[in-house]
């Protein structure tokens, strides 16, 4: 069955207010105090991201028609007849244990409501390269996530697209979009599947698909995971942000081809930069690559490996 799911970047709070009054929505906001707000039909997450160059647009996911809001413990959700938006927010220390709790609580909640299939997940937490009991905190996060998914008996083929980014604000934010039927996981032939990474990166491999294809009322969509300058399992172009951006675009093109010829071009992309001063150079790379530039959002964020300077996620979808 086709999902009534749309995604876009909104420029004004006026548009947000009008949309939230009518439809079930998930909003991601930058430059706001960290937290989760549940109001009417709308779930708003502010995970401590900071926009670059005043780019404060809001990422919106909406399902046509109102939703039912609920809040239990750390879980906030908006349930639509066909789509469920859910978020978990608590402190990020200890990160491994709290990640395990987040995934357990979220997946139990969506299963209880009849939406057992996550099609997209986002993870934000602080000090991604800091230390936790002798491990880098990103590794602790991967351990907590992998062990929870194993307990939940989620098969590799059903892992959704995902993003994990380090922020400057304390707290662990995990939020997702779930459906009654699974999406189709898409892997990149240029890369080793993340859940098959060798142990040198983490005692437990990252657990996500490179992208998820879903069928919507507006046509097929491709939900892109956070994508970095990695081929095989190795980082490429250390210290060279424009070269990393070009490698990312080659990865995104490969995903587009793997997902099917009926997938439209990207509607919008979010660019995470470790160093804000790299924005002009990366913007030139994107402008050279896309004949018609998609909507772009620029934010500061720490990528999972220290040598990686940029990561890109987004959505391929038909635009009005």
XYZ file of C-alpha atoms in Angstrom:
320
model
C 0.000 0.000 0.000
C 1.210 3.496 -0.822
C 2.117 5.799 2.029
C 0.601 9.296 2.244
C 4.055 10.665 3.091
C 5.630 13.888 1.882
C 8.863 15.630 2.810
C 10.156 19.135 2.196
C 12.135 22.012 3.631
C 9.986 24.903 4.833
C 11.173 28.480 4.915
C 8.769 30.110 7.383
C 7.019 29.430 10.653
C 3.809 30.659 9.030
C 3.859 27.729 6.611
C 4.661 25.374 9.480
C 1.715 26.562 11.532
C -0.671 26.203 8.589
C 0.497 22.676 7.795
C 0.580 21.499 11.407
C -3.021 22.574 11.879
C -4.164 20.174 9.136
C -1.856 17.173 8.874
C 0.146 14.773 11.003
C 3.695 16.144 10.928
C 7.253 15.564 12.028
C 9.474 18.664 12.110
C 13.213 18.993 12.619
C 14.326 22.431 13.778
C 17.818 23.875 14.043
C 19.016 26.733 16.260
C 16.487 25.997 18.992
C 17.059 24.872 22.568
C 17.352 21.069 22.520
C 14.158 19.197 23.224
C 11.032 17.520 21.867
C 7.694 19.304 21.553
C 4.429 17.443 21.055
C 1.515 19.702 20.101
C -1.731 18.933 18.281
C -0.815 16.762 15.262
C 2.844 17.749 15.152
C 6.009 16.273 16.669
C 8.910 18.745 16.685
C 12.487 17.692 17.420
C 15.287 20.164 18.151
C 18.398 17.994 18.625
C 20.954 20.751 19.131
C 21.949 21.288 15.498
C 23.226 24.696 14.402
C 22.510 26.077 10.959
C 25.162 27.662 8.772
C 24.792 31.047 7.085
C 21.401 31.659 8.665
C 19.819 28.601 7.028
C 17.050 27.961 9.560
C 14.600 26.110 7.335
C 12.541 23.359 8.901
C 12.531 19.793 7.641
C 8.972 18.527 7.460
C 7.492 15.084 7.013
C 3.718 15.049 6.726
C 0.917 12.545 6.235
C -2.365 13.842 4.822
C -4.940 14.116 7.581
C -4.698 14.659 11.338
C -2.783 12.447 13.723
C -3.193 11.332 17.320
C -0.522 12.562 19.721
C 0.682 10.540 22.706
C 3.473 10.791 25.279
C 4.629 7.903 27.461
C 7.893 8.081 29.403
C 10.663 9.031 26.992
C 8.465 8.334 23.940
C 6.648 11.068 22.027
C 4.610 10.091 18.995
C 2.039 11.147 16.441
C 0.007 8.293 14.975
C -1.637 8.601 11.569
C -3.733 5.814 10.030
C -0.863 4.854 7.741
C 2.286 6.433 9.211
C 3.742 6.810 12.706
C 6.240 9.474 13.810
C 8.034 8.720 17.079
C 10.887 10.257 19.104
C 12.918 9.306 22.189
C 14.857 11.921 24.163
C 16.900 11.437 27.314
C 20.466 12.207 28.543
C 23.201 10.640 26.457
C 25.300 9.346 29.359
C 25.917 6.435 29.590
C 25.551 6.320 25.829
C 25.632 2.569 25.213
C 22.933 1.805 27.785
C 20.731 4.717 26.807
C 20.976 3.875 23.097
C 19.897 0.352 23.908
C 16.940 1.716 25.886
C 16.005 4.136 23.104
C 15.813 1.464 20.426
C 14.030 -1.001 22.682
C 11.426 1.572 23.746
C 10.852 2.954 20.254
C 10.458 -0.406 18.548
C 8.186 -1.724 21.256
C 6.016 1.381 20.915
C 5.685 1.183 17.140
C 4.993 -2.562 17.247
C 2.285 -2.156 19.869
C 0.524 0.351 17.602
C 0.693 -1.824 14.498
C 3.566 -0.032 12.733
C 6.369 -2.583 13.112
C 8.560 -1.330 10.269
C 10.859 1.657 10.712
C 11.666 3.148 7.302
C 13.938 5.973 8.487
C 15.823 6.671 11.756
C 17.915 9.627 12.946
C 20.360 9.668 15.888
C 21.960 12.765 17.426
C 24.157 12.922 20.512
C 27.023 14.934 21.935
C 30.794 14.323 22.002
C 30.697 11.692 19.261
C 34.490 11.254 19.423
C 34.742 11.457 23.199
C 35.652 8.580 25.477
C 33.276 6.178 27.193
C 34.917 3.390 29.180
C 37.879 3.216 26.814
C 35.838 3.324 23.618
C 35.004 6.212 21.333
C 31.446 7.257 22.041
C 30.344 6.493 18.478
C 31.487 2.926 19.084
C 29.468 2.804 22.317
C 26.453 4.031 20.383
C 26.948 1.302 17.747
C 27.183 -1.358 20.456
C 23.983 -0.210 22.141
C 22.098 -0.027 18.849
C 23.308 -3.384 17.532
C 22.519 -5.246 20.746
C 19.050 -3.776 20.962
C 18.284 -4.621 17.318
C 19.523 -8.161 17.936
C 17.225 -8.502 20.957
C 14.359 -7.170 18.836
C 15.233 -9.760 16.156
C 15.350 -7.222 13.340
C 16.927 -8.829 10.297
C 19.596 -7.058 8.273
C 17.294 -6.896 5.246
C 14.783 -4.898 7.300
C 17.219 -2.328 8.658
C 16.181 1.176 7.638
C 18.111 4.158 6.347
C 19.704 6.089 9.205
C 21.853 9.037 10.226
C 24.118 9.423 13.279
C 25.665 12.852 13.872
C 27.472 14.438 16.788
C 26.099 17.717 18.094
C 27.303 20.358 20.507
C 24.338 19.917 22.858
C 23.987 17.223 25.525
C 21.292 14.595 25.125
C 20.461 11.579 22.993
C 17.791 12.104 20.356
C 16.517 9.108 18.397
C 13.493 9.554 16.171
C 11.919 7.634 13.327
C 9.207 7.169 10.751
C 7.381 3.827 10.870
C 4.859 2.126 8.607
C 2.669 -0.957 8.582
C 4.606 -2.445 5.656
C 8.398 -2.460 5.223
C 10.293 -0.306 2.808
C 12.949 -1.806 0.558
C 16.524 -1.546 1.808
C 18.944 -0.328 -0.875
C 22.680 -0.981 -0.659
C 25.488 0.767 -2.504
C 27.661 -1.406 -4.795
C 30.572 0.992 -4.126
C 30.464 0.303 -0.394
C 30.533 -2.612 2.002
C 27.197 -2.790 3.795
C 27.592 -0.943 7.086
C 26.528 -3.983 9.119
C 29.426 -5.931 7.567
C 32.173 -3.449 8.483
C 35.303 -5.059 9.948
C 35.844 -4.832 13.696
C 38.506 -2.114 13.369
C 35.722 0.481 13.293
C 33.704 -0.792 16.237
C 33.218 -3.994 18.261
C 29.668 -3.935 16.827
C 29.163 -2.743 13.256
C 26.826 0.137 12.423
C 23.327 -1.191 11.747
C 21.512 0.576 8.914
C 20.739 0.405 5.204
C 22.377 2.872 2.827
C 18.903 3.988 1.712
C 15.264 2.938 1.903
C 12.882 2.923 -1.018
C 9.229 3.539 -0.199
C 6.125 3.794 -2.350
C 3.994 6.861 -1.706
C 0.831 8.375 -3.124
C 3.051 10.828 -5.028
C 5.316 8.132 -6.460
C 8.425 6.298 -5.270
C 10.786 7.969 -2.820
C 14.359 7.156 -1.880
C 15.315 8.036 1.700
C 19.075 8.524 1.795
C 21.071 7.626 4.875
C 23.777 9.970 6.028
C 26.434 9.319 3.374
C 30.137 10.041 3.736
C 33.328 9.739 1.677
C 33.690 5.979 2.088
C 34.253 3.334 -0.568
C 34.469 -0.289 0.385
C 34.752 0.303 4.112
C 37.584 2.856 4.007
C 37.502 6.634 4.343
C 38.709 8.549 1.300
C 40.384 11.952 0.806
C 41.309 12.699 4.424
C 41.523 16.445 4.992
C 40.154 17.371 1.537
C 36.540 18.425 1.977
C 35.714 19.139 -1.715
C 37.145 15.749 -2.739
C 35.098 14.102 0.006
C 31.976 15.843 -1.303
C 32.630 14.529 -4.809
C 33.068 10.992 -3.430
C 29.782 11.336 -1.565
C 28.004 12.385 -4.741
C 29.387 9.333 -6.534
C 27.945 7.219 -3.713
C 24.574 8.969 -3.947
C 24.485 8.453 -7.719
C 25.205 4.747 -7.196
C 22.343 4.492 -4.709
C 20.016 6.253 -7.135
C 20.912 3.754 -9.851
C 20.518 0.779 -7.495
C 17.079 1.936 -6.329
C 15.476 1.872 -9.777
C 15.098 3.966 -12.891
C 11.731 5.312 -11.745
C 13.246 7.102 -8.740
C 13.146 10.884 -9.285
C 16.075 13.238 -8.606
C 16.723 14.493 -5.076
C 14.122 16.928 -3.797
C 16.320 18.141 -0.929
C 19.632 17.408 0.736
C 21.056 18.259 4.140
C 24.799 18.852 4.304
C 26.535 18.285 7.650
C 29.891 20.056 7.861
C 32.456 19.566 10.586
C 34.085 22.893 9.612
C 31.722 25.740 8.647
C 34.436 27.345 6.520
C 34.144 24.439 4.030
C 30.646 25.490 2.959
C 31.597 27.599 -0.126
C 33.815 24.872 -1.570
C 31.207 22.140 -1.035
C 28.488 24.387 -2.469
C 30.526 24.701 -5.675
C 30.883 20.919 -5.908
C 27.122 20.454 -5.542
C 26.344 23.167 -8.091
C 28.684 21.530 -10.605
C 27.131 18.101 -10.050
C 23.405 18.782 -10.263
C 21.942 20.320 -13.452
C 19.019 21.411 -11.280
C 20.174 21.969 -7.730
C 17.860 20.459 -5.094
C 16.897 22.395 -2.002
C 19.842 22.441 0.381
C 20.139 22.825 4.120
C 23.518 23.465 5.743
C 24.248 22.545 9.359
C 27.286 22.030 11.536
C 27.739 18.494 12.794
C 30.430 15.928 13.600
C 30.646 12.931 11.269
C 31.204 9.455 12.716
C 34.919 9.218 11.773
C 37.394 11.921 12.745
C 38.907 12.160 9.255
C 35.524 12.727 7.599
C 34.575 16.367 7.176
C 31.200 16.209 5.443
C 28.120 13.992 5.307
C 24.998 14.322 3.164
C 21.501 12.907 3.592
C 18.224 13.674 1.879
C 15.200 12.502 -0.069
C 14.595 11.677 -3.715
C 10.961 12.532 -4.449
C 8.767 14.198 -7.008
C 8.376 17.908 -6.340
C 5.208 19.909 -7.040
